[in-house]
């Protein structure tokens, strides 16, 4: 049964939807402040050559044009198919916030807001920026835990953030029903901005600094040239570009298809409603902070003397625009809206009216239902794309307004300086690969939209679209015994459960059900022997005439001798840690490189780019999906494996960081004497189809030694206690190797000839392990 107010609201909404399917500008839709202006006219001139061509005239593309031109790039051309802001920008709600549950994405938010604060003064264009602050509401005890968890991260940033009591919330938002409110997470400086005016101001700034913004100029063809440049064709003419940037919003898939890429994006319908004047709002002496009711899954802000309210429906009720994925965006679609669907959001309307009772008697003047583009994990895809030279993307923005300013600066810095200004691997477009099917994308985008406001736990797992085609040979054997985690499309055991133990996924901010099992696995590896599935590792084969020269150029460490392995780091031009890999010299001039699962295409892109730039004669092959990997670790590991091979595994013959090709019960493997646990161990690289047979042989051979499984949670605990660094945790593009304690692996005066006489390098921690923890 609907509340009386909801029944009235339903009627008003249905009566007001008739004309909303036609084109319009944001102020005519949303009643935003500021004088209605015609769009800034496009320039009539044309350029045949450009340093950078940006495809797409939404807030993100225009921001990049602004930042590149302002930073001094002379030939910046932006091509827009119809007019600026056509797409998701013009109908956006315009929310801006310093908050993000991650760490480095807060830097993007910070740079956006700081830009928006000064943009009007710089360009002379009104942007309609309001900064009344924002409050996230905690109405359950677990939300309070989440806020406390987030407060532990706030010291990383210059922006203010506080947990505030109900009394302070009531003072700041007097129209709120406080019956369920336990606390609030308050961010001063948050607010909202007019997306249309913002984009026009950025466009004015881009032109001021010399960028050419051309529209209407739809891109009809992208042709790569052998020298890495592009011919970008439009009805207006062709542009030769040193690089192209796809910032085409919900047309990004179409742009990608021009060069054979299937970007994993899907448009979803997002609705919000705008009320007319509400007397209680008009009577306020200051603007209300933006409110986010996380349990109710909606945002609410003041819009003039009324309110703007936007919900995120559950994944069962939300609507993805599937037809656009299969058939493409309808020709000519730009500043249009979908028909509103009140039934989808009614439960959120009821919650909103309970939390903010003045909504019950509000008249609705507009309903906006427009497309926004989601990637599978809701985060945008930003940066250069692996496998295609000089093709960059800035796509998949579910929150384009708050990301636009910061992403424009981030990409501009990366393009101009040859490396990212800070680590944002969570936005790397190369986090997706061939395993990312259309079905997976839709399932994950639906899940991400529906989970927009759920509690964000540490070690969170989401299960839609799983498993993908990317499962190891052991998946079926292990899935009923363990809790699987998702790693770049792979399923990998996080922890194993025993009979009688709680097998459910129970995330928490306190000790959860995996605490005791992981402790048992930790002891298993420390005291006996354990087996772990490491198949998700990224694996590359590099060989050729210049392979040693290329690797010597790529890595800060020296090249290991044939038959040995070392830990090596790829550093950016400014000396930051771009990647960490293990490098095994298998035969003269042929190498096996191993990286973490989440870094596979991130690292491969860098390697391929450096090989092309340096003109190295090498063959680089990604063999990640071809090889399975088993890790065997613990003080009894040698005893177990020695039963299965005629190869001498003794310390004198098979030394630490050696690599050999051998057979384990007639199964060919590449065995590397290394273990991320810090204990005696080997990693066994083999054909993926041999994984089950190899695993069964090892488990059977190890019964006397008490062998058992362990997962990545236990491995992480073990590596932390050994002080082994992990890329993405103790080191990344935010740190240089000396800050990360990696000085042993950085040879400041090396030359590639050294590899001939280089000993197998030992980390001091490894030497300690050999003497005191049974490595020998």
XYZ file of C-alpha atoms in Angstrom:
776
model
C 0.000 0.000 0.000
C 1.482 3.347 -1.056
C 1.616 6.201 1.376
C -0.842 8.993 0.540
C 2.018 11.190 -0.514
C 3.361 8.494 -2.815
C -0.009 8.103 -4.500
C -0.134 11.830 -5.120
C 3.466 11.824 -6.276
C 2.742 9.011 -8.721
C -0.042 10.980 -10.327
C 2.002 14.133 -10.717
C 4.949 12.210 -12.119
C 2.863 10.461 -14.737
C 1.209 13.686 -15.813
C 4.561 15.477 -16.134
C 6.313 12.877 -18.277
C 4.661 13.582 -21.578
C 7.172 16.001 -23.063
C 10.357 14.627 -21.514
C 11.291 12.347 -24.378
C 12.307 15.263 -26.564
C 15.638 17.104 -26.660
C 16.285 19.901 -24.185
C 18.944 21.692 -22.226
C 19.688 20.955 -18.599
C 18.235 24.156 -17.262
C 14.979 23.581 -19.080
C 14.902 20.066 -17.651
C 16.267 20.651 -14.185
C 15.480 24.266 -13.500
C 19.122 25.070 -12.861
C 20.119 28.568 -12.056
C 21.652 30.878 -14.586
C 20.499 32.509 -17.740
C 19.626 30.253 -20.705
C 22.363 30.584 -23.291
C 22.848 29.251 -26.769
C 25.793 26.854 -27.114
C 29.114 28.392 -27.948
C 29.507 28.154 -31.698
C 32.113 25.816 -33.111
C 35.074 27.218 -34.972
C 35.119 27.155 -38.762
C 38.846 26.459 -39.106
C 40.265 22.974 -39.589
C 43.568 21.274 -38.799
C 45.062 18.501 -40.882
C 47.581 17.544 -38.179
C 47.198 17.273 -34.434
C 49.244 16.077 -31.518
C 46.105 14.769 -29.796
C 42.593 14.200 -31.155
C 39.891 13.812 -28.512
C 36.676 12.118 -29.613
C 33.688 13.319 -27.596
C 32.470 16.694 -26.361
C 31.101 15.814 -22.951
C 32.561 17.190 -19.745
C 35.382 14.605 -19.673
C 36.570 15.175 -23.254
C 36.364 18.947 -22.959
C 38.226 18.839 -19.648
C 41.081 16.928 -21.276
C 41.223 19.443 -24.136
C 41.350 22.264 -21.578
C 44.142 20.672 -19.542
C 46.301 19.675 -22.502
C 46.040 23.104 -24.102
C 46.639 24.914 -20.829
C 49.724 22.766 -20.177
C 51.180 23.904 -23.496
C 50.254 21.285 -26.077
C 49.860 23.252 -29.310
C 47.777 20.985 -31.499
C 44.763 19.714 -29.567
C 41.627 18.934 -31.564
C 38.323 17.826 -30.054
C 35.740 16.273 -32.358
C 32.085 16.116 -31.257
C 29.448 14.361 -33.349
C 26.646 16.862 -32.605
C 27.130 19.518 -29.929
C 28.951 19.889 -26.645
C 27.326 18.119 -23.653
C 25.178 15.885 -25.885
C 25.075 12.515 -24.134
C 25.157 11.883 -20.407
C 26.624 15.270 -19.439
C 23.654 17.523 -20.149
C 21.127 15.647 -17.982
C 23.448 14.815 -15.050
C 22.443 15.743 -11.510
C 25.823 17.437 -11.111
C 26.876 16.130 -7.677
C 30.414 16.854 -6.499
C 32.088 15.233 -3.513
C 35.531 14.874 -1.996
C 34.511 11.438 -0.716
C 35.445 8.137 -2.284
C 35.826 4.797 -0.508
C 39.158 4.248 -2.240
C 42.305 6.244 -1.642
C 43.708 7.584 -4.888
C 40.374 8.301 -6.543
C 39.952 10.952 -3.864
C 42.785 12.790 -5.619
C 40.679 12.899 -8.786
C 37.735 14.277 -6.805
C 39.988 16.820 -5.102
C 41.464 18.068 -8.382
C 37.986 18.354 -9.899
C 36.572 20.440 -7.072
C 39.613 22.698 -6.827
C 39.360 23.361 -10.569
C 35.631 24.076 -10.405
C 36.175 26.562 -7.595
C 38.354 28.790 -9.788
C 37.001 28.059 -13.275
C 34.462 30.878 -13.373
C 37.104 33.455 -12.498
C 39.521 32.015 -15.060
C 37.120 31.775 -18.002
C 34.449 34.364 -17.254
C 31.777 31.676 -17.647
C 29.240 31.102 -14.866
C 29.392 27.482 -13.662
C 26.670 27.415 -10.982
C 28.857 25.768 -8.354
C 27.319 25.264 -4.904
C 29.304 23.904 -1.948
C 26.927 23.362 0.982
C 28.731 20.175 2.059
C 27.299 16.677 2.140
C 26.199 14.168 4.764
C 26.120 10.407 4.377
C 23.616 8.938 6.799
C 24.240 5.897 8.982
C 20.946 4.331 10.058
C 22.404 0.913 11.018
C 25.287 -0.057 13.311
C 27.252 -1.571 10.423
C 27.146 1.791 8.632
C 28.724 3.373 11.673
C 31.480 0.750 11.428
C 31.928 1.614 7.760
C 32.249 5.316 8.573
C 34.860 4.552 11.224
C 36.746 2.447 8.700
C 36.667 5.309 6.206
C 37.908 7.738 8.831
C 41.071 5.645 9.199
C 41.871 6.625 5.589
C 41.078 10.312 5.769
C 44.587 11.253 6.950
C 45.883 10.453 3.460
C 44.280 13.596 2.094
C 44.155 17.307 2.727
C 40.358 17.416 2.593
C 38.259 17.509 5.728
C 35.989 14.648 6.711
C 34.212 14.044 10.023
C 31.805 11.686 11.710
C 29.071 13.866 13.184
C 26.409 13.125 15.795
C 22.633 13.182 15.174
C 22.301 16.562 16.883
C 24.715 18.156 14.415
C 22.951 16.475 11.501
C 19.608 17.892 12.650
C 21.133 21.347 12.924
C 22.533 21.173 9.394
C 19.470 19.496 7.815
C 16.444 20.531 9.911
C 13.936 18.926 7.509
C 15.254 15.418 8.246
C 13.330 12.798 10.232
C 15.922 11.758 12.833
C 14.203 8.613 14.150
C 16.639 6.175 12.525
C 19.766 8.332 12.220
C 22.768 7.098 14.218
C 25.574 9.181 12.724
C 26.702 11.007 9.614
C 29.852 11.214 7.548
C 30.271 14.889 6.771
C 32.385 16.297 3.940
C 32.651 20.106 3.884
C 33.137 21.506 0.402
C 30.913 18.934 -1.297
C 27.986 20.126 -3.348
C 26.756 20.295 -6.934
C 27.457 22.104 -10.184
C 25.568 22.791 -13.407
C 27.066 20.279 -15.900
C 26.125 22.319 -18.967
C 27.707 25.504 -17.625
C 30.743 23.559 -16.399
C 31.349 22.084 -19.834
C 30.929 25.452 -21.542
C 33.407 27.025 -19.152
C 35.913 24.254 -19.820
C 35.341 24.745 -23.546
C 35.961 28.480 -23.212
C 39.188 27.712 -21.351
C 40.278 25.150 -23.940
C 39.767 27.680 -26.751
C 41.529 30.372 -24.744
C 44.657 28.194 -24.575
C 44.550 27.215 -28.242
C 42.552 23.984 -28.564
C 40.261 23.503 -31.550
C 36.781 22.231 -30.655
C 35.010 21.086 -33.797
C 31.326 20.148 -34.033
C 29.311 18.733 -35.567
C 32.141 16.473 -36.714
C 31.269 12.794 -36.210
C 34.207 10.439 -36.535
C 33.517 7.975 -39.334
C 36.796 6.069 -39.463
C 39.991 5.511 -37.480
C 42.956 4.207 -39.441
C 46.210 3.317 -37.667
C 49.446 3.939 -39.555
C 52.675 1.991 -39.334
C 54.460 4.844 -37.549
C 51.914 4.823 -34.719
C 49.944 7.853 -35.890
C 46.252 7.812 -36.802
C 44.129 9.092 -39.657
C 40.891 10.308 -38.101
C 38.197 10.807 -40.726
C 35.082 12.953 -40.450
C 32.665 14.527 -42.953
C 34.590 17.764 -42.332
C 37.880 16.223 -43.399
C 40.711 14.057 -42.103
C 43.129 14.724 -39.246
C 46.504 13.008 -38.827
C 46.943 12.527 -35.058
C 49.911 11.369 -32.990
C 47.402 9.919 -30.526
C 43.656 9.613 -30.174
C 41.589 9.651 -26.998
C 38.192 7.975 -26.937
C 36.031 10.099 -24.620
C 32.797 9.358 -26.448
C 30.555 8.468 -23.504
C 27.834 6.030 -24.450
C 29.153 6.098 -28.046
C 32.522 4.763 -26.826
C 31.678 1.212 -27.898
C 31.038 2.385 -31.446
C 34.367 4.209 -31.518
C 36.172 1.152 -30.166
C 34.594 -1.105 -32.776
C 36.167 1.024 -35.504
C 39.516 -0.478 -34.518
C 38.316 -3.918 -33.488
C 37.938 -3.355 -29.732
C 34.890 -4.375 -27.694
C 34.916 -1.999 -24.747
C 33.001 -3.553 -21.829
C 30.431 -0.814 -21.322
C 26.674 -0.734 -21.020
C 24.269 2.226 -20.753
C 21.849 2.100 -17.838
C 18.831 4.278 -17.171
C 19.088 6.613 -14.197
C 16.140 8.656 -12.965
C 15.820 11.688 -10.732
C 12.960 14.048 -9.967
C 12.845 17.779 -9.316
C 10.198 19.474 -7.197
C 8.733 22.936 -7.391
C 9.181 25.396 -4.531
C 8.673 23.869 -1.083
C 7.810 26.517 1.537
C 9.941 24.872 4.236
C 12.940 24.834 1.905
C 12.387 28.417 0.804
C 12.252 29.534 4.438
C 15.742 28.198 5.174
C 18.480 30.752 5.722
C 21.209 28.629 4.139
C 21.382 25.909 1.522
C 20.880 22.356 2.702
C 23.853 19.991 2.493
C 23.578 17.194 -0.056
C 22.054 14.181 1.663
C 22.832 10.550 0.892
C 20.623 7.975 2.561
C 22.693 4.858 1.999
C 20.129 2.344 3.246
C 17.400 4.055 1.213
C 19.833 4.195 -1.742
C 19.116 7.749 -2.830
C 20.697 11.197 -2.933
C 18.811 14.401 -2.270
C 19.879 18.000 -2.659
C 18.370 21.445 -2.766
C 17.439 22.734 -6.227
C 16.592 26.432 -5.958
C 13.735 26.457 -3.432
C 12.810 22.843 -4.080
C 14.512 19.472 -3.876
C 16.144 17.106 -6.353
C 15.938 13.421 -5.500
C 17.689 10.511 -7.273
C 17.497 6.816 -6.366
C 19.543 3.781 -7.341
C 17.224 0.814 -7.793
C 18.080 -2.786 -6.983
C 19.698 -4.868 -9.691
C 16.392 -6.665 -10.178
C 14.501 -3.434 -10.909
C 17.082 -1.247 -12.643
C 17.058 -1.108 -16.429
C 20.074 -1.543 -18.655
C 19.773 -0.349 -22.243
C 20.687 -3.736 -23.685
C 19.547 -2.890 -27.194
C 22.285 -0.268 -27.468
C 24.894 -2.931 -26.788
C 23.596 -5.300 -29.448
C 22.366 -2.779 -32.042
C 24.346 0.356 -31.232
C 23.162 3.758 -30.036
C 20.238 4.992 -32.187
C 21.477 7.425 -34.856
C 20.971 11.004 -33.819
C 20.457 10.246 -30.124
C 21.966 13.031 -28.070
C 19.899 15.318 -25.898
C 16.991 12.937 -25.527
C 15.565 11.167 -22.497
C 13.808 7.885 -21.900
C 10.247 7.677 -20.694
C 10.111 7.716 -16.915
C 9.218 4.518 -15.059
C 7.781 5.388 -11.681
C 7.275 1.798 -10.565
C 11.017 1.185 -10.595
C 11.721 3.889 -8.033
C 8.548 3.949 -5.937
C 10.001 2.109 -2.936
C 12.834 4.662 -2.818
C 10.349 7.528 -3.061
C 8.505 6.143 -0.048
C 11.735 5.924 1.967
C 12.700 9.442 0.922
C 9.325 10.821 2.031
C 9.737 9.100 5.374
C 13.229 10.569 5.834
C 12.353 14.051 4.483
C 8.617 14.451 5.204
C 8.215 17.729 3.261
C 8.484 15.627 0.093
C 4.990 14.249 0.800
C 3.374 17.531 -0.172
C 5.801 18.518 -2.903
C 4.770 19.091 -6.505
C 7.017 17.541 -9.118
C 7.960 19.737 -12.047
C 10.376 17.420 -13.868
C 11.432 13.798 -14.138
C 14.739 13.006 -15.829
C 15.467 9.486 -17.059
C 18.672 9.455 -19.053
C 21.467 7.061 -20.018
C 24.695 6.828 -18.058
C 27.465 4.411 -18.985
C 28.694 1.733 -16.606
C 31.725 -0.489 -16.772
C 31.438 -3.889 -15.056
C 32.837 -2.566 -11.751
C 31.290 0.948 -11.997
C 34.712 2.614 -12.288
C 35.740 4.398 -15.490
C 38.437 3.224 -17.885
C 41.225 5.786 -18.129
C 44.595 5.572 -19.861
C 46.396 3.961 -22.821
C 44.978 0.709 -24.164
C 47.095 -2.422 -24.473
C 47.497 -3.845 -27.955
C 46.800 -0.614 -29.875
C 49.494 2.025 -30.223
C 48.659 5.576 -29.163
C 45.012 4.815 -28.441
C 43.822 6.192 -25.105
C 40.438 6.002 -23.426
C 38.467 8.057 -20.918
C 35.191 6.160 -20.904
C 32.674 4.403 -18.656
C 31.949 7.325 -16.346
C 28.995 6.635 -14.101
C 29.920 9.850 -12.232
C 31.395 11.985 -14.969
C 30.885 15.383 -13.369
C 32.979 14.773 -10.276
C 35.586 12.851 -12.283
C 35.872 15.190 -15.278
C 38.196 17.853 -13.905
C 40.560 15.465 -12.145
C 40.673 12.932 -14.962
C 41.423 15.684 -17.476
C 44.407 16.740 -15.380
C 45.494 13.144 -14.726
C 45.470 12.166 -18.394
C 47.075 15.423 -19.464
C 49.962 14.874 -17.055
C 50.377 11.281 -18.221
C 50.354 12.200 -21.909
C 52.784 15.083 -21.486
C 55.221 13.432 -19.075
C 55.157 9.815 -20.229
C 53.959 8.320 -16.947
C 50.906 8.547 -14.697
C 51.188 11.251 -12.035
C 50.007 8.787 -9.376
C 48.726 5.249 -9.161
C 45.212 4.591 -10.458
C 45.414 0.974 -11.564
C 41.782 0.579 -10.504
C 40.912 2.724 -13.550
C 43.292 0.948 -15.931
C 41.344 0.001 -19.081
C 43.573 -3.065 -19.268
C 41.966 -4.585 -16.177
C 39.573 -6.213 -18.640
C 40.496 -8.695 -21.331
C 39.104 -11.175 -23.823
C 37.288 -12.962 -20.999
C 35.066 -9.888 -20.529
C 32.034 -10.928 -22.571
C 28.906 -8.877 -23.231
C 26.977 -11.167 -20.892
C 29.517 -10.614 -18.142
C 29.465 -6.844 -18.679
C 25.714 -6.653 -18.408
C 25.552 -8.860 -15.305
C 28.267 -6.863 -13.527
C 26.936 -3.447 -14.556
C 23.508 -4.432 -13.259
C 25.072 -5.608 -10.011
C 27.227 -2.477 -9.673
C 24.270 -0.154 -10.196
C 22.132 -2.046 -7.704
C 24.982 -2.165 -5.174
C 25.676 1.560 -5.519
C 25.092 2.271 -1.831
C 25.740 -1.067 -0.167
C 28.233 -1.320 2.670
C 31.800 -1.383 1.361
C 33.648 -4.047 3.299
C 37.357 -4.843 3.225
C 38.070 -7.813 0.937
C 34.682 -7.434 -0.684
C 33.604 -10.022 -3.262
C 30.788 -9.629 -5.796
C 29.421 -12.692 -7.540
C 27.438 -11.668 -10.628
C 28.797 -12.937 -13.939
C 31.031 -15.549 -12.296
C 32.717 -17.742 -13.197
C 34.002 -16.483 -16.524
C 35.695 -18.717 -19.069
C 38.912 -17.993 -17.201
C 39.027 -20.794 -14.657
C 42.075 -22.834 -13.794
C 42.185 -26.558 -14.358
C 41.553 -27.029 -10.626
C 38.377 -24.966 -10.398
C 35.936 -27.856 -10.400
C 38.096 -29.840 -7.975
C 38.396 -26.998 -5.445
C 35.221 -24.904 -5.700
C 33.309 -26.989 -3.135
C 36.181 -26.824 -0.644
C 36.949 -23.130 -0.517
C 35.819 -19.535 -0.790
C 36.862 -18.302 -4.205
C 38.044 -14.785 -4.993
C 37.887 -12.977 -8.310
C 41.212 -12.005 -9.875
C 41.214 -10.515 -13.395
C 38.535 -12.946 -14.536
C 40.029 -15.918 -12.684
C 38.580 -17.800 -9.733
C 41.257 -18.384 -7.114
C 40.931 -19.909 -3.622
C 41.008 -17.294 -0.867
C 40.568 -19.740 2.015
C 39.533 -23.358 2.579
C 36.946 -24.662 5.016
C 36.783 -27.913 6.911
C 33.692 -29.996 7.769
C 31.520 -28.209 10.311
C 32.922 -24.750 9.571
C 30.802 -21.846 8.325
C 31.186 -21.783 4.554
C 29.239 -18.615 3.798
C 30.635 -15.337 2.504
C 30.415 -13.105 5.571
C 32.375 -9.865 5.156
C 32.844 -7.741 8.241
C 34.777 -4.857 9.757
C 35.621 -7.234 12.593
C 36.885 -10.825 12.676
C 34.830 -12.920 10.326
C 34.338 -16.616 9.642
C 37.568 -17.023 7.703
C 39.821 -15.861 10.540
C 40.393 -19.273 12.149
C 40.649 -21.256 8.866
C 43.254 -18.830 7.505
C 45.216 -19.154 10.750
C 45.231 -22.926 10.305
C 46.481 -22.585 6.715
C 49.214 -20.250 7.912
C 50.409 -22.870 10.406
C 50.129 -25.544 7.733
C 52.691 -23.800 5.532
C 54.937 -22.790 8.416
C 55.073 -26.255 9.979
C 54.352 -28.799 7.226
C 53.600 -28.264 3.516
C 50.812 -26.614 1.561
C 49.644 -26.361 -2.046
C 48.189 -23.229 -3.639
C 46.697 -22.561 -7.082
C 48.634 -19.647 -8.575
C 47.308 -19.973 -12.117
C 46.032 -16.337 -12.288
C 49.604 -15.018 -12.466
C 50.262 -13.001 -15.619
C 52.844 -14.857 -17.726
C 54.851 -13.591 -20.712
C 57.413 -15.250 -22.932
C 60.057 -12.927 -24.390
C 62.734 -14.027 -26.810
C 64.675 -12.752 -29.782
C 67.940 -11.117 -30.766
C 67.405 -8.075 -28.540
C 65.621 -9.734 -25.616
C 68.476 -9.175 -23.164
C 68.892 -5.561 -24.248
C 65.157 -4.934 -23.896
C 64.973 -6.446 -20.419
C 68.082 -4.587 -19.336
C 66.347 -1.398 -20.456
C 63.053 -2.320 -18.764
C 64.289 -3.467 -15.378
C 66.251 -1.809 -12.596
C 67.853 -5.126 -11.639
C 70.503 -6.976 -13.612
C 69.498 -9.806 -15.926
C 69.725 -13.248 -14.234
C 72.024 -15.921 -15.623
C 70.564 -18.727 -17.707
C 68.794 -21.111 -15.346
C 68.156 -18.486 -12.674
C 65.366 -16.144 -11.590
C 65.324 -12.754 -9.932
C 62.890 -10.122 -8.759
C 62.933 -7.092 -11.039
C 61.082 -3.798 -11.189
C 60.058 -1.623 -14.095
C 60.502 2.012 -13.130
C 58.931 5.075 -14.687
C 61.123 7.872 -16.079
C 60.808 9.613 -12.707
C 61.928 6.476 -10.896
C 58.601 5.273 -9.516
C 57.677 1.600 -9.340
C 55.462 0.845 -12.324
C 55.572 -2.939 -11.885
C 57.267 -5.840 -10.133
C 57.934 -9.085 -11.996
C 59.942 -12.254 -11.549
C 62.285 -12.800 -14.474
C 63.467 -16.331 -15.316
C 66.201 -16.829 -17.895
C 65.144 -20.219 -19.303
C 67.546 -20.580 -22.227
C 69.978 -18.125 -23.841
C 67.918 -15.081 -24.779
C 64.554 -16.591 -23.783
C 62.729 -15.414 -20.679
C 59.628 -16.195 -18.662
C 58.202 -13.108 -16.946
C 55.633 -13.431 -14.167
C 53.456 -10.694 -12.683
C 50.386 -10.481 -10.480
C 46.996 -11.312 -11.944
C 45.695 -7.756 -11.683
C 48.754 -6.414 -13.494
C 48.785 -8.691 -16.534
C 47.822 -6.304 -19.338
C 48.945 -3.259 -17.335
C 52.513 -4.594 -17.430
C 52.297 -6.074 -20.924
C 51.273 -2.712 -22.381
C 54.365 -1.044 -20.906
C 56.672 -3.804 -22.145
C 55.217 -3.709 -25.658
C 55.371 0.082 -25.797
C 59.003 0.192 -24.717
C 59.902 -2.526 -27.220
C 58.361 -0.526 -30.069
C 59.833 2.807 -28.959
C 63.328 1.314 -28.736
C 63.075 -0.666 -31.953
C 64.033 -3.925 -30.203
C 63.973 -7.118 -32.262
C 61.995 -9.332 -29.898
C 58.969 -11.589 -29.802
C 56.605 -10.944 -26.899
C 53.886 -13.478 -26.212
C 51.225 -13.432 -23.520
C 50.946 -17.035 -22.329
C 48.832 -16.331 -19.237
C 45.927 -18.525 -20.340
C 48.136 -21.366 -21.546
C 49.903 -22.179 -18.288
C 48.651 -23.389 -14.939
C 50.725 -22.776 -11.810
C 50.897 -24.693 -8.542
C 52.848 -23.463 -5.560
C 54.208 -26.017 -3.089
C 55.599 -24.449 0.081
C 56.652 -25.357 3.588
C 59.557 -27.088 5.351
C 58.474 -30.491 3.957
C 58.011 -29.309 0.354
C 61.252 -30.882 -0.866
C 60.369 -34.265 0.630
C 57.030 -34.300 -1.161
C 58.293 -33.254 -4.577
C 61.396 -35.439 -4.476
C 59.108 -38.490 -4.456
C 57.733 -37.465 -7.852
C 60.860 -36.595 -9.833
C 64.273 -38.012 -10.631
C 65.703 -34.476 -10.620
C 67.877 -33.809 -7.588
C 66.078 -31.167 -5.508
C 68.738 -30.880 -2.805
C 70.000 -27.504 -1.760
C 73.395 -28.016 -3.413
C 71.871 -28.907 -6.787
C 68.602 -26.940 -6.963
C 69.421 -23.641 -5.349
C 67.140 -20.854 -4.279
C 66.025 -18.743 -7.287
C 67.075 -21.406 -9.769
C 64.745 -22.478 -12.583
C 64.752 -25.862 -14.332
C 62.642 -27.798 -16.789
C 61.837 -31.217 -15.350
C 59.096 -33.794 -15.039
C 56.829 -34.418 -12.077
C 55.561 -37.983 -12.618
C 55.963 -37.550 -16.382
C 54.218 -34.163 -16.462
C 56.551 -31.509 -17.920
C 56.923 -28.481 -15.668
C 59.076 -25.405 -15.381
C 60.061 -25.421 -11.716
C 61.265 -22.224 -10.039
C 62.721 -22.434 -6.546
C 60.776 -19.537 -5.069
C 57.795 -18.979 -2.829
C 55.955 -15.800 -1.908
C 55.326 -17.346 1.498
C 59.028 -17.006 2.379
C 59.216 -20.723 3.168
C 61.011 -23.464 1.257
C 59.028 -23.855 -1.929
C 58.667 -24.201 -5.682
C 56.347 -22.755 -8.282
C 55.472 -25.326 -10.944
C 54.467 -23.949 -14.353
C 52.711 -26.476 -16.583
C 50.100 -26.881 -19.287
C 46.709 -25.856 -17.951
C 45.179 -29.173 -18.968
C 47.673 -31.003 -16.704
C 46.668 -29.137 -13.544
C 44.320 -31.756 -12.086
C 46.707 -34.649 -12.649
C 49.657 -32.707 -11.231
C 47.673 -31.557 -8.208
C 46.412 -35.067 -7.430
C 49.912 -36.549 -7.660
C 51.338 -33.942 -5.288
C 48.504 -34.312 -2.780
C 48.807 -38.116 -2.806
C 52.577 -37.998 -2.451
C 52.336 -35.637 0.496
C 50.032 -37.619 2.761
C 52.839 -38.696 5.108
C 54.014 -35.096 5.369
C 50.502 -33.853 6.264
C 50.007 -31.892 3.053
C 46.961 -29.638 2.650
C 45.601 -26.693 0.665
C 46.055 -23.021 1.423
C 44.723 -19.878 -0.199
C 45.735 -16.324 -0.984
C 44.664 -14.932 2.415
C 47.177 -17.160 4.190
C 49.824 -16.417 1.567
C 49.344 -12.694 2.131
C 49.748 -13.115 5.889
C 52.912 -15.134 5.360
C 54.482 -12.662 2.940
C 53.708 -9.761 5.286
C 55.493 -11.456 8.173
C 58.491 -12.024 5.887
C 58.445 -8.334 4.924
C 57.986 -9.231 1.257
C 56.620 -6.242 -0.640
C 53.563 -6.430 -2.877
C 52.936 -4.218 -5.876
C 49.784 -2.239 -5.219
C 50.314 -2.273 -1.456
C 53.838 -1.404 -0.366
C 54.874 -0.094 -3.771
C 53.266 1.400 -6.860
C 53.502 4.546 -8.981
C 53.213 6.624 -5.805
C 56.542 5.367 -4.459
C 60.105 5.088 -5.627
C 61.968 1.827 -4.928
C 64.070 3.288 -2.137
C 60.962 4.432 -0.265
C 59.585 0.916 -0.663
C 62.747 -0.725 0.679
C 63.710 -2.205 -2.677
C 67.247 -0.863 -2.902
C 68.654 -4.395 -3.128
C 66.873 -4.870 -6.454
C 67.964 -1.580 -7.997
C 71.380 -1.580 -9.639
C 72.301 2.026 -10.323
C 75.403 1.351 -12.408
C 74.499 -1.796 -14.322
C 75.066 -2.686 -17.953
C 73.439 -5.546 -19.799
C 76.746 -7.382 -20.168
C 76.652 -8.042 -16.425
C 74.113 -10.810 -16.836
C 76.864 -13.227 -17.930
C 78.602 -13.069 -14.589
C 75.680 -12.184 -12.354
C 75.128 -14.477 -9.372
C 71.620 -15.479 -8.407
C 70.538 -12.454 -6.340
C 69.328 -12.970 -2.807
C 67.193 -10.549 -0.859
C 68.477 -10.094 2.728
C 65.151 -11.362 4.050
C 65.561 -14.497 1.917
C 69.046 -15.087 3.302
C 67.592 -14.821 6.801
C 64.918 -17.363 5.841
C 67.477 -19.808 4.467
C 69.370 -19.846 7.755
C 66.517 -19.675 10.206
C 63.350 -20.928 8.523
C 64.338 -24.011 6.645
C 64.899 -22.719 3.116
C 67.816 -25.126 2.765
